[in-house]
Short mmCIF file of C-alpha atoms and ligand atoms in Angstrom, two decimals:
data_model
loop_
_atom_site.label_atom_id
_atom_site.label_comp_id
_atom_site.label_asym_id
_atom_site.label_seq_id
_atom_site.Cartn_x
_atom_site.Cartn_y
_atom_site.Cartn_z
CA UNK A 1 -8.68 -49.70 -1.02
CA UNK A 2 -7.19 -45.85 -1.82
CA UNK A 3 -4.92 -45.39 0.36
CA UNK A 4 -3.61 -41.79 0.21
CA UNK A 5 -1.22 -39.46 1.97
CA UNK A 6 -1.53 -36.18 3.33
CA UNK A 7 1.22 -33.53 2.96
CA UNK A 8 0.44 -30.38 5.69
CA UNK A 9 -1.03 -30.97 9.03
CA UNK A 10 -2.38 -27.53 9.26
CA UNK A 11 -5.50 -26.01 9.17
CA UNK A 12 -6.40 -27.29 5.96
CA UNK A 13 -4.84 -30.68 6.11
CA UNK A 14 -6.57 -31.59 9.64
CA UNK A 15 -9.56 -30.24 8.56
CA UNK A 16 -9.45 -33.00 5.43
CA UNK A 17 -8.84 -35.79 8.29
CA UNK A 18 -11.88 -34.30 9.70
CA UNK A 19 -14.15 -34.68 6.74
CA UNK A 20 -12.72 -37.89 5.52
CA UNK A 21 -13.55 -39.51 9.20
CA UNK A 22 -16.87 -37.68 9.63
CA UNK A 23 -18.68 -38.68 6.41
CA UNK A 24 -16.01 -41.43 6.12
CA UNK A 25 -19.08 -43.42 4.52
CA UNK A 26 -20.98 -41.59 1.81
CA UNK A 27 -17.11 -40.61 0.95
CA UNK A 28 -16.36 -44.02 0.08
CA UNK A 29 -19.62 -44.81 -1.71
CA UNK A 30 -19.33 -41.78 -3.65
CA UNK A 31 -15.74 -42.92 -4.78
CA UNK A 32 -16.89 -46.49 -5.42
CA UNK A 33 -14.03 -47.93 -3.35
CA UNK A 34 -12.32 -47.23 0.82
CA UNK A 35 -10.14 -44.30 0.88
CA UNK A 36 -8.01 -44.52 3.50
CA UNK A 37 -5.54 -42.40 4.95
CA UNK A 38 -1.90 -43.84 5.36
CA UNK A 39 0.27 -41.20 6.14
CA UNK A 40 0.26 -37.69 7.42
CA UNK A 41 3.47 -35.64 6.65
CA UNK A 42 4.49 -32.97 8.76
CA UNK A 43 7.99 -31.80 10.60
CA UNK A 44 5.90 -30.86 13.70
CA UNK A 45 4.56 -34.02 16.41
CA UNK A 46 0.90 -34.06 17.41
CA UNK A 47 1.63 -35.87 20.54
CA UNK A 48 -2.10 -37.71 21.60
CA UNK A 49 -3.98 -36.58 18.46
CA UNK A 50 -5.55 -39.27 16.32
CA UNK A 51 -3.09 -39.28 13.31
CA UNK A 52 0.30 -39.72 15.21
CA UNK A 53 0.54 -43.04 14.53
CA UNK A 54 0.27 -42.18 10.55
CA UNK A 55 2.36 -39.15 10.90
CA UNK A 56 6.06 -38.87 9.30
CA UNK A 57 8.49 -36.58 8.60
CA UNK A 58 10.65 -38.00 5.37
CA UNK A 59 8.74 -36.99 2.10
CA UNK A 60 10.65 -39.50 0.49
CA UNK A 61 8.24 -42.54 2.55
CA UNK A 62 5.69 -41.29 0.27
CA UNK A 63 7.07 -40.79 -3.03
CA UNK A 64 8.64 -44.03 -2.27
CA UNK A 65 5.31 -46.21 -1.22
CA UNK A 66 3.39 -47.67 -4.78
CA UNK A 67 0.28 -48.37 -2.84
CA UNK A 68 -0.01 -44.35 -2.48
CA UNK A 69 -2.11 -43.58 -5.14
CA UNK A 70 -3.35 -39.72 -4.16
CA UNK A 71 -1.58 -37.52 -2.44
CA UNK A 72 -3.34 -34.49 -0.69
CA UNK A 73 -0.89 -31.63 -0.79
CA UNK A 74 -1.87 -28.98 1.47
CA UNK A 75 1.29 -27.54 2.63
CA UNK A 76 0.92 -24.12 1.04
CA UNK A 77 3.71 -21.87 -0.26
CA UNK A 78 5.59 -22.62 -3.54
CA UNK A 79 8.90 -25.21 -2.18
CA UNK A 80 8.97 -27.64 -1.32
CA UNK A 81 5.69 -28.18 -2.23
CA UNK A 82 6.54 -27.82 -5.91
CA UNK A 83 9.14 -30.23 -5.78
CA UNK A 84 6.97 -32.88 -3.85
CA UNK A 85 3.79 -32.07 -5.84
CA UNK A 86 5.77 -32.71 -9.17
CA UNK A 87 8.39 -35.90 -7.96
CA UNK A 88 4.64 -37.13 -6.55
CA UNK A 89 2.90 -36.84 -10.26
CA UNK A 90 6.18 -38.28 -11.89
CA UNK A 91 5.63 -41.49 -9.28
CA UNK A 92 2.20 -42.08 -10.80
CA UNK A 93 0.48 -40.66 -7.99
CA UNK A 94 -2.23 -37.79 -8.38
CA UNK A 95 -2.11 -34.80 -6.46
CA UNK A 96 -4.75 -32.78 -4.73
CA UNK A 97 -4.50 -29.31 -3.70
CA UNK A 98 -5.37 -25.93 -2.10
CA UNK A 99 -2.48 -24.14 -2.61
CA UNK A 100 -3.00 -21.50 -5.07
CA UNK A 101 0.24 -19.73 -4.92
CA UNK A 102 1.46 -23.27 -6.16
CA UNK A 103 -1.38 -23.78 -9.10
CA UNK A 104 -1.24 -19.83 -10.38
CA UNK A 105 2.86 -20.19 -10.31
CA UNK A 106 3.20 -23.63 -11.82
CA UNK A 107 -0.05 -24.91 -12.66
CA UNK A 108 0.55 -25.56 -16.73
CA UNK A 109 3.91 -27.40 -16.25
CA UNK A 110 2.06 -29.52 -13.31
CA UNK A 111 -1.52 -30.12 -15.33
CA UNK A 112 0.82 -31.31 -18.21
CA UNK A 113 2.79 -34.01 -16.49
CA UNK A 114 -0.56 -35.09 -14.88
CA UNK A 115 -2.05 -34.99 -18.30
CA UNK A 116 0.63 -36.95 -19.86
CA UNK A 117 0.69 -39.82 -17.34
CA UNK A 118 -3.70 -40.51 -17.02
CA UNK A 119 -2.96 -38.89 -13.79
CA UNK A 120 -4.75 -35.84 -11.81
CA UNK A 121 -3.54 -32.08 -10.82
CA UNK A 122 -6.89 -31.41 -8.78
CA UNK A 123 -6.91 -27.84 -6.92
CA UNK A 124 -10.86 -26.88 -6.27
CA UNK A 125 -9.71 -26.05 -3.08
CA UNK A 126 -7.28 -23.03 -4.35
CA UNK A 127 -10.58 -20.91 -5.22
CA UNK A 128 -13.61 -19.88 -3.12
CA UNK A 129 -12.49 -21.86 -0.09
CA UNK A 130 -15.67 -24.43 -0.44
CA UNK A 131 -17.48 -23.22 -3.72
CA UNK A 132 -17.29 -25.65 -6.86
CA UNK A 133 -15.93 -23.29 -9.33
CA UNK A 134 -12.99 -24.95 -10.79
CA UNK A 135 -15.19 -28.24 -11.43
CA UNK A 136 -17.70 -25.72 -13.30
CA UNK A 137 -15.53 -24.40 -15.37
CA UNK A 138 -13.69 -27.37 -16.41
CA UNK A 139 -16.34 -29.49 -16.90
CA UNK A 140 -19.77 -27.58 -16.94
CA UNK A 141 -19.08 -24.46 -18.85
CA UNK A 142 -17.60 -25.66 -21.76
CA UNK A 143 -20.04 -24.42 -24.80
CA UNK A 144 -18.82 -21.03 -23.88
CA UNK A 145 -16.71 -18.41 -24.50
CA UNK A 146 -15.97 -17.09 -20.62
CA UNK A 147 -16.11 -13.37 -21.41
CA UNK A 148 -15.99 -12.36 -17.70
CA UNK A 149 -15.45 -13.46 -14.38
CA UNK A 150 -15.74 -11.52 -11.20
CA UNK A 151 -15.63 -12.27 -7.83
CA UNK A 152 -15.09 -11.75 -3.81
CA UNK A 153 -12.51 -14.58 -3.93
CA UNK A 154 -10.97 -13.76 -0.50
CA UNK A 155 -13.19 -14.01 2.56
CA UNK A 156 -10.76 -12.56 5.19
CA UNK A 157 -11.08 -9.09 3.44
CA UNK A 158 -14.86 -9.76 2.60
CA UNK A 159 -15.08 -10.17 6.46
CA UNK A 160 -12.95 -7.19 7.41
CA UNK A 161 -15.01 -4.84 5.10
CA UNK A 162 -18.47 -6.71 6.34
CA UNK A 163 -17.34 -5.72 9.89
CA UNK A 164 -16.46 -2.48 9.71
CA UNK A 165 -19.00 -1.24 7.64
CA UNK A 166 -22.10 -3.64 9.29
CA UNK A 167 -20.82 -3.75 12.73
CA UNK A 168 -18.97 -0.71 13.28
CA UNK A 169 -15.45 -2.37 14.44
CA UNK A 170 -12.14 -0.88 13.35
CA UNK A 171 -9.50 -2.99 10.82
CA UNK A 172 -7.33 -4.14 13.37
CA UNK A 173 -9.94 -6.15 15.52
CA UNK A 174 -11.82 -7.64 12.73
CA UNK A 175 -8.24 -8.87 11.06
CA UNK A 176 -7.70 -10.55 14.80
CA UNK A 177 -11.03 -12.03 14.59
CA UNK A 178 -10.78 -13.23 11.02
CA UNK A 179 -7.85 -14.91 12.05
CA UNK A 180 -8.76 -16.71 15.13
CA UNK A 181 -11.38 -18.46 12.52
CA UNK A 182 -8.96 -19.79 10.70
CA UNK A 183 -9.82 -17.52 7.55
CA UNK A 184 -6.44 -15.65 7.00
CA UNK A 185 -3.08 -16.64 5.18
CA UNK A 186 -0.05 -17.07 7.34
CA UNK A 187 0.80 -13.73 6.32
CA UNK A 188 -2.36 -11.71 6.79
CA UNK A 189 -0.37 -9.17 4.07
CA UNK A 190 -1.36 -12.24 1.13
CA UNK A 191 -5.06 -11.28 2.14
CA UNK A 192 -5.12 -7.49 3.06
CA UNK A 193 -2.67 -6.15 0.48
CA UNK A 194 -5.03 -8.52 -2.11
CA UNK A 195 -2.12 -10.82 -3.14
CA UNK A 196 -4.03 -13.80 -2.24
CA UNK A 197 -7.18 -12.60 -4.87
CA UNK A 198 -4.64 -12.02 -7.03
CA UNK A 199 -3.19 -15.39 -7.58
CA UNK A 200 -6.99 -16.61 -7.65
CA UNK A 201 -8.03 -14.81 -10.62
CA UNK A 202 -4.74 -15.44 -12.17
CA UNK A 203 -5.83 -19.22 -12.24
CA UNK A 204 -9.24 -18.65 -13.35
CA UNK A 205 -7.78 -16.31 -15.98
CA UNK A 206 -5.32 -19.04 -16.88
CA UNK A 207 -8.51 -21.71 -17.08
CA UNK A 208 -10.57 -19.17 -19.37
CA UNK A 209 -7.84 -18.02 -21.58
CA UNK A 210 -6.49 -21.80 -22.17
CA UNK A 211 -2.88 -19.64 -21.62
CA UNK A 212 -0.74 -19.02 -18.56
CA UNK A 213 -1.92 -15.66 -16.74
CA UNK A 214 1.41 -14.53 -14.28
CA UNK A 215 0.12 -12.84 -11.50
CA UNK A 216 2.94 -10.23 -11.50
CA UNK A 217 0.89 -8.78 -14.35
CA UNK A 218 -2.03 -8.27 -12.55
CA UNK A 219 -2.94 -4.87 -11.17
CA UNK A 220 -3.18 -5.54 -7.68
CA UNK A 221 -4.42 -2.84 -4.88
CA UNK A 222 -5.29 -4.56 -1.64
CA UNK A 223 -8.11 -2.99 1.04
CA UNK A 224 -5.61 -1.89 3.96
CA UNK A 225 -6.32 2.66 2.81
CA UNK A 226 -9.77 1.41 2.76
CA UNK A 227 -10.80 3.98 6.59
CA UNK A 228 -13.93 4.07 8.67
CA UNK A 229 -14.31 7.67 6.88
CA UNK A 230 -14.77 5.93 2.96
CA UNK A 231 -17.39 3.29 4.70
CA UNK A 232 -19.23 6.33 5.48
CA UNK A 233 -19.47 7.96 2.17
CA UNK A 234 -20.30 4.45 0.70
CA UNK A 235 -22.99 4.52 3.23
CA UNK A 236 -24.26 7.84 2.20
CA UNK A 237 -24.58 6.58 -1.43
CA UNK A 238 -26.48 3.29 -0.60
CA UNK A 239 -23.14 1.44 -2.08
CA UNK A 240 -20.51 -1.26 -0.58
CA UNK A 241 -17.44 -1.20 -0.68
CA UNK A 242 -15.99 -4.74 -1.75
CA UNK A 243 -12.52 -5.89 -2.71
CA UNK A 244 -13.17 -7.56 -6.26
CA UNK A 245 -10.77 -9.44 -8.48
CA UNK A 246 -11.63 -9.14 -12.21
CA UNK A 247 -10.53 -11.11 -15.52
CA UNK A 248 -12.35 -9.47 -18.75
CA UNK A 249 -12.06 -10.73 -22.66
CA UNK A 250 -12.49 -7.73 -24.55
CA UNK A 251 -11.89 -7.40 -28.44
CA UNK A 252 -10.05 -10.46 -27.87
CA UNK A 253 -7.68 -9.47 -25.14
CA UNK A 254 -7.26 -10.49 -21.24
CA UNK A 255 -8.00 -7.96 -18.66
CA UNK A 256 -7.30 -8.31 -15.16
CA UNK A 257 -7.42 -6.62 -11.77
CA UNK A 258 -7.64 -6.81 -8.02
CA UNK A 259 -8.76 -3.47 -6.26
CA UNK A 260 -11.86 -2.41 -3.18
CA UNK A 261 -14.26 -1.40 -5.63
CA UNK A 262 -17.92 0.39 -4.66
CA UNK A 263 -20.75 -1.47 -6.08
CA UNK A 264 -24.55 -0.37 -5.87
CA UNK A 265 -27.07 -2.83 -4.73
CA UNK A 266 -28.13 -4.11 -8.03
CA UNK A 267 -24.45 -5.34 -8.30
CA UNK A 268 -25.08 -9.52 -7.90
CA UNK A 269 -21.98 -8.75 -5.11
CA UNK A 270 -23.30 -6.61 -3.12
CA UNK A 271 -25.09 -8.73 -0.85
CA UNK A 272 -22.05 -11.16 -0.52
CA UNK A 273 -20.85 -10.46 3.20
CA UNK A 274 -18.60 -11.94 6.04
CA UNK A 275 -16.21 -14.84 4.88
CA UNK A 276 -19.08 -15.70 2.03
CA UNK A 277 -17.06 -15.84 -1.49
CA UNK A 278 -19.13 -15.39 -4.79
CA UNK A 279 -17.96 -15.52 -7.93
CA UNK A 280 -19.92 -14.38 -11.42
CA UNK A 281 -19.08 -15.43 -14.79
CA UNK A 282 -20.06 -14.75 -18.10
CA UNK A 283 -20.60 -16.97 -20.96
CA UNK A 284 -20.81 -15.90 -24.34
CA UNK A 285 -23.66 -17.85 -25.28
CA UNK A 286 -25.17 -18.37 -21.72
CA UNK A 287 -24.84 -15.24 -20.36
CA UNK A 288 -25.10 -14.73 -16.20
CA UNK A 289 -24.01 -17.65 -13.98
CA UNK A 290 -23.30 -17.30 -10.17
CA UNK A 291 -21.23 -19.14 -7.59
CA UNK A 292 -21.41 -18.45 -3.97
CA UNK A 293 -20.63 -20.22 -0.67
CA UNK A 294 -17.98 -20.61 2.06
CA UNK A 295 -14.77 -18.52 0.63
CA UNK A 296 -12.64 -19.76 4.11
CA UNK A 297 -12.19 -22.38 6.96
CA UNK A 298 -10.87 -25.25 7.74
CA UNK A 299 -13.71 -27.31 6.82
CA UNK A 300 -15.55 -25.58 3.73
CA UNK A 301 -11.97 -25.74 2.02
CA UNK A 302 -11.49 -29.63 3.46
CA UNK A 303 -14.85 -30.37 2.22
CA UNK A 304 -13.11 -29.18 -1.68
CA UNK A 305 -9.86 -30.62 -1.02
CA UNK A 306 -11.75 -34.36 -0.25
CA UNK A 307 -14.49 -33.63 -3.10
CA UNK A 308 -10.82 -33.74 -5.59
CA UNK A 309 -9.84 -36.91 -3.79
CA UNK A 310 -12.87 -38.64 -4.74
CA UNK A 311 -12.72 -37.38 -8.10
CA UNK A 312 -8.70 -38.92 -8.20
CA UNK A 313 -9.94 -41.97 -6.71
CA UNK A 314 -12.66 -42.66 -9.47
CA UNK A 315 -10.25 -41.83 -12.49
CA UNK A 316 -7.34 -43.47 -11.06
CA UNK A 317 -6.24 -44.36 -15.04
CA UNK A 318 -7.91 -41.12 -16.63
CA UNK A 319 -7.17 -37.39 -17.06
CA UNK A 320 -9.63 -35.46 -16.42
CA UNK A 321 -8.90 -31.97 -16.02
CA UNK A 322 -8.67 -28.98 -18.72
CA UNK A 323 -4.80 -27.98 -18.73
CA UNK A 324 -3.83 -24.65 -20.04
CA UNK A 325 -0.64 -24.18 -21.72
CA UNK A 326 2.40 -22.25 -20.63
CA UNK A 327 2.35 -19.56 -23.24
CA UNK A 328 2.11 -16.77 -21.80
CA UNK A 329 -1.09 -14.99 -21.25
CA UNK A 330 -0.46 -10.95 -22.57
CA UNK A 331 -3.01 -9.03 -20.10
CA UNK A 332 -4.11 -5.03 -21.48
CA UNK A 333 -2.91 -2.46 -19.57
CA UNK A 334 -5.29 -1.36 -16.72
CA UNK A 335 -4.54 2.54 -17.90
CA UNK A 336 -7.01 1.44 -21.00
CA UNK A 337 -9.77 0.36 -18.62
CA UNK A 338 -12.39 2.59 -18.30
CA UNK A 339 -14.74 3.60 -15.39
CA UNK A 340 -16.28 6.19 -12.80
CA UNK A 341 -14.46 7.07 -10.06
CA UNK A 342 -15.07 8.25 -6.58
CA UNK A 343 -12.79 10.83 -5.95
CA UNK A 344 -12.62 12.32 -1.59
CA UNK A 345 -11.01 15.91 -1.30
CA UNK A 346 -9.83 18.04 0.59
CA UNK A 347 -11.98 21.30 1.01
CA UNK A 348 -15.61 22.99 1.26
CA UNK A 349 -18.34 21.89 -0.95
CA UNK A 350 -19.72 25.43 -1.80
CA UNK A 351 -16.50 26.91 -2.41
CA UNK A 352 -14.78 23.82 -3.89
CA UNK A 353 -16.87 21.85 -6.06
CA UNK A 354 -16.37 24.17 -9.57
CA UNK A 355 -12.72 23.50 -8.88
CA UNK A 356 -12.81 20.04 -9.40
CA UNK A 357 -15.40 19.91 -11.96
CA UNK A 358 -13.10 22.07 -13.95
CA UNK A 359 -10.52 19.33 -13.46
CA UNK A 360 -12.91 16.33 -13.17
CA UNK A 361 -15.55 17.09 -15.46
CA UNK A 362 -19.21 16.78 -14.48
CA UNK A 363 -18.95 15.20 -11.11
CA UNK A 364 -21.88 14.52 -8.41
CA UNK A 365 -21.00 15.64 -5.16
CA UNK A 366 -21.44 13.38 -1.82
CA UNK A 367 -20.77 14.63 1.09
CA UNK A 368 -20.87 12.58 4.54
CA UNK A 369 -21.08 15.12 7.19
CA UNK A 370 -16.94 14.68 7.07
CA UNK A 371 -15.74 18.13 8.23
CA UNK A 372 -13.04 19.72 5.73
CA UNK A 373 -13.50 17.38 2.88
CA UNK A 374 -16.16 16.61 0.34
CA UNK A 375 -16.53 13.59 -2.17
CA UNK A 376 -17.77 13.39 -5.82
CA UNK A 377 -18.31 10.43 -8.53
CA UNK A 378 -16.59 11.20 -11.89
CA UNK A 379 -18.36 10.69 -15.22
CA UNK A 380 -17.02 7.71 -17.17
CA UNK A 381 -13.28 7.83 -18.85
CA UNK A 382 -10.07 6.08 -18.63
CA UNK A 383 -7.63 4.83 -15.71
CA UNK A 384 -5.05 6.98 -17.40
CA UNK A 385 -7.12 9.91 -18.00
CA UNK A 386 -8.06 10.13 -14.25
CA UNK A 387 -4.33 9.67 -13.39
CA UNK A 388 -3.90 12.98 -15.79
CA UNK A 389 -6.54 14.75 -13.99
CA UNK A 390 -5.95 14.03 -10.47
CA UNK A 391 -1.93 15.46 -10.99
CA UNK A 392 -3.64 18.75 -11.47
CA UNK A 393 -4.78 19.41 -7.74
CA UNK A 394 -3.17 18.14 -3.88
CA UNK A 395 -6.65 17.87 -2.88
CA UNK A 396 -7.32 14.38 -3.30
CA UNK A 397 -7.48 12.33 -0.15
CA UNK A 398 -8.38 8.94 -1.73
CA UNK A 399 -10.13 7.41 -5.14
CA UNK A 400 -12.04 3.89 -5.09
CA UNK A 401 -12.88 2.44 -8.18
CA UNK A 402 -16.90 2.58 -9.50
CA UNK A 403 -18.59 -0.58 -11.03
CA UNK A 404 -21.96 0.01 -11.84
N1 LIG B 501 -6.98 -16.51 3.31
C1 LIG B 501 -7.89 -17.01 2.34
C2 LIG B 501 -9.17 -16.18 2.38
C3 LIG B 501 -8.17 -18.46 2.58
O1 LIG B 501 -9.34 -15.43 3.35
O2 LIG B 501 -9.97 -16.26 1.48
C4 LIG B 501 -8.89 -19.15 1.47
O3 LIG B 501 -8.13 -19.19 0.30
#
């Protein structure tokens, strides 16, 4: 018998009681041996629910019990679950996560203490909610060079930009909604303001580049001046607007960036809606891959978090994950990166346009029957040069990003 503990009686952490008693079974086949759930840790009671009788309050039971062998950590936020996640690994016990605020912050010192005693750092569950992508790219892509990866990685924005441009609703009321479904962070901020993509990409960056990727560094522009009035013009152009988090190798340097970008419908995104999560990577030698699934929830992210126990619980002796080091990953600046860009204005299309195509260059108007403004896509140049050219007039309402 396994017998493991669970650190976070949350969303997350009831949700992996719920899978590890509902296909308690194949579970246990799969890992060749009973995994069995001896504690719960949390400082709140769950008076008449099924784990009281596991459920403690004194991390110290755990760290302190040999016959713990995993130890699900699900508690989210960076202390104490750093402290518990690494006093766990130094007690010979592998750890299982979701958090990624934990894995992007600390995940080379905590892959390298796993590393150097046979143990596991497991966190499949910090990326795309349910989707295998961590697994993938430790253990599937490994002929290649990852050139690029780019995803939807957070599904309460994917769901908030679904809704208001599919069903109509305003931001508020499908934040509310995304959060009665158990989608958003604590703080709905990590998820509208992008923070929460951020730190995703920064560990998939960190996997890819073999180096540690800090998310400070990562341009990061969340979907919350994304109005009802942009949906329209993205409309009007047969194009979505979709929050994407991006990590590029070019010329042998790290790119990365977080920002609502507009993407026509040949874009393998653009058909990604609600709380779906997709993520596309290129190899170097294989070229297109795609990953796509449930991005949120209690369950599609319990269903990862158990997948890693019965990983841990069939290499109980044996390392098995890719560690990346903790040299520091040096990202290009995003004023290099170059791109089109959709540019709104104030003013009259007749009587306007020449103005800002002496500033913009050749443009293409759009208009979306938006009375006082007009819009226009920019020909191709760089972050900084649009910065340049956008100082020159007060007439610009709001610029989203053009891939594709
Ligand atoms: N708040 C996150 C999201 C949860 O909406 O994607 C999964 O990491």
């Amino acid at each position: 018998m396994v017998q493991i503990a669970v650190m976070g009686y949350g969303t997350v952490g009831s949700g992996v009681v719920e899978v590890l008693n509902t296909n308690q079974a194949s579970i246990n086949r799969r890992a060749g041996d009973e995994i069995n759930i001896k504690y719960v840790l949390d400082l709140r009671e769950f008076p008449g629910d099924p784990v009281e009788s596991k459920l403690i309050h004194d991390f110290e039971t755990i760290v302190n019990d040999p016959e713990i062998r995993i130890v699900v950590e699900v508690m989210g936020g960076v202390e104490p679950a750093y402290t518990f996640t690494k006093r766990c690994l130094e007690a010979g016990k592998s750890v299982c996560t979701s958090n990624k605020e934990l894995v992007a912050r600390h995940g080379a010192e905590l892959l390298e203490i796993a590393r150097e005693r046979e143990l596991n750092y497991l966190f499949e569950a910090s990326v795309g909610g349910g989707i295998p992508i961590i697994r993938p790219l430790n253990s599937s892509l490994t002929a290649d060079e990852i050139i690029e990866i780019t995803g939807i990685l957070n599904g309460t924005t994917n769901y908030i930009l679904s809704q208001m441009t599919h069903e109509g609703i305003d931001f508020e009321t499908a934040l509310k909604e995304a959060q009665e479904k158990g989608y958003a962070e604590r703080s709905p901020e990590a998820d509208v303001e992008g923070y929460d993509a951020c730190r995703k990409i920064a560990i998939l960056t960190s996997l890819a580049s073999g180096c540690q990727a800090d998310y400070e560094d990562i341009y990061t522009e969340g979907i919350t001046k994304i109005t009802a009035e942009d949906i329209k013009y993205a409309r009007k152009m047969g194009r979505a607007i979709k929050l994407l988090a991006t990590s590029k190798k070019e010329n042998g340097r790290f790119f990365a960036m977080v920002a609502p970008f507009l993407i026509n419908e040949m874009h393998p995104l653009y058909s990604v809606n609600d709380v779906f999560n997709a993520i596309f990577a290129k190899g170097n030698v294989l070229g297109d891959v795609m990953f796509y699934g449930s991005g949120a929830g209690k369950l599609p992210t319990a269903s990862a978090v158990v997948a890693d126990v019965v990983d841990a619980a069939k290499h109980l002796h044996r390392n098995i994950m890719t560690f990346w080091s903790s040299r520091k990953l040096e990202l290009t600046d995003l004023s290099d990166a170059k791109r089109r860009f959709f540019v709104r204005v104030k003013g009259n299309k007749k009587t306007d346009a020449i103005k800002m195509a002496e500033i913009f260059g050749p443009i293409e108007v759009v208009t979306a029957e938006l009375a006082g403004e007009f819009g226009f896509i920019t020909g191709e140049y760089t972050e900084a040069e649009y910065k340049e050219r956008a100082a020159r007039t007060d007439a610009v309402i709001h610029m989203i990003r053009v891939e594709g």
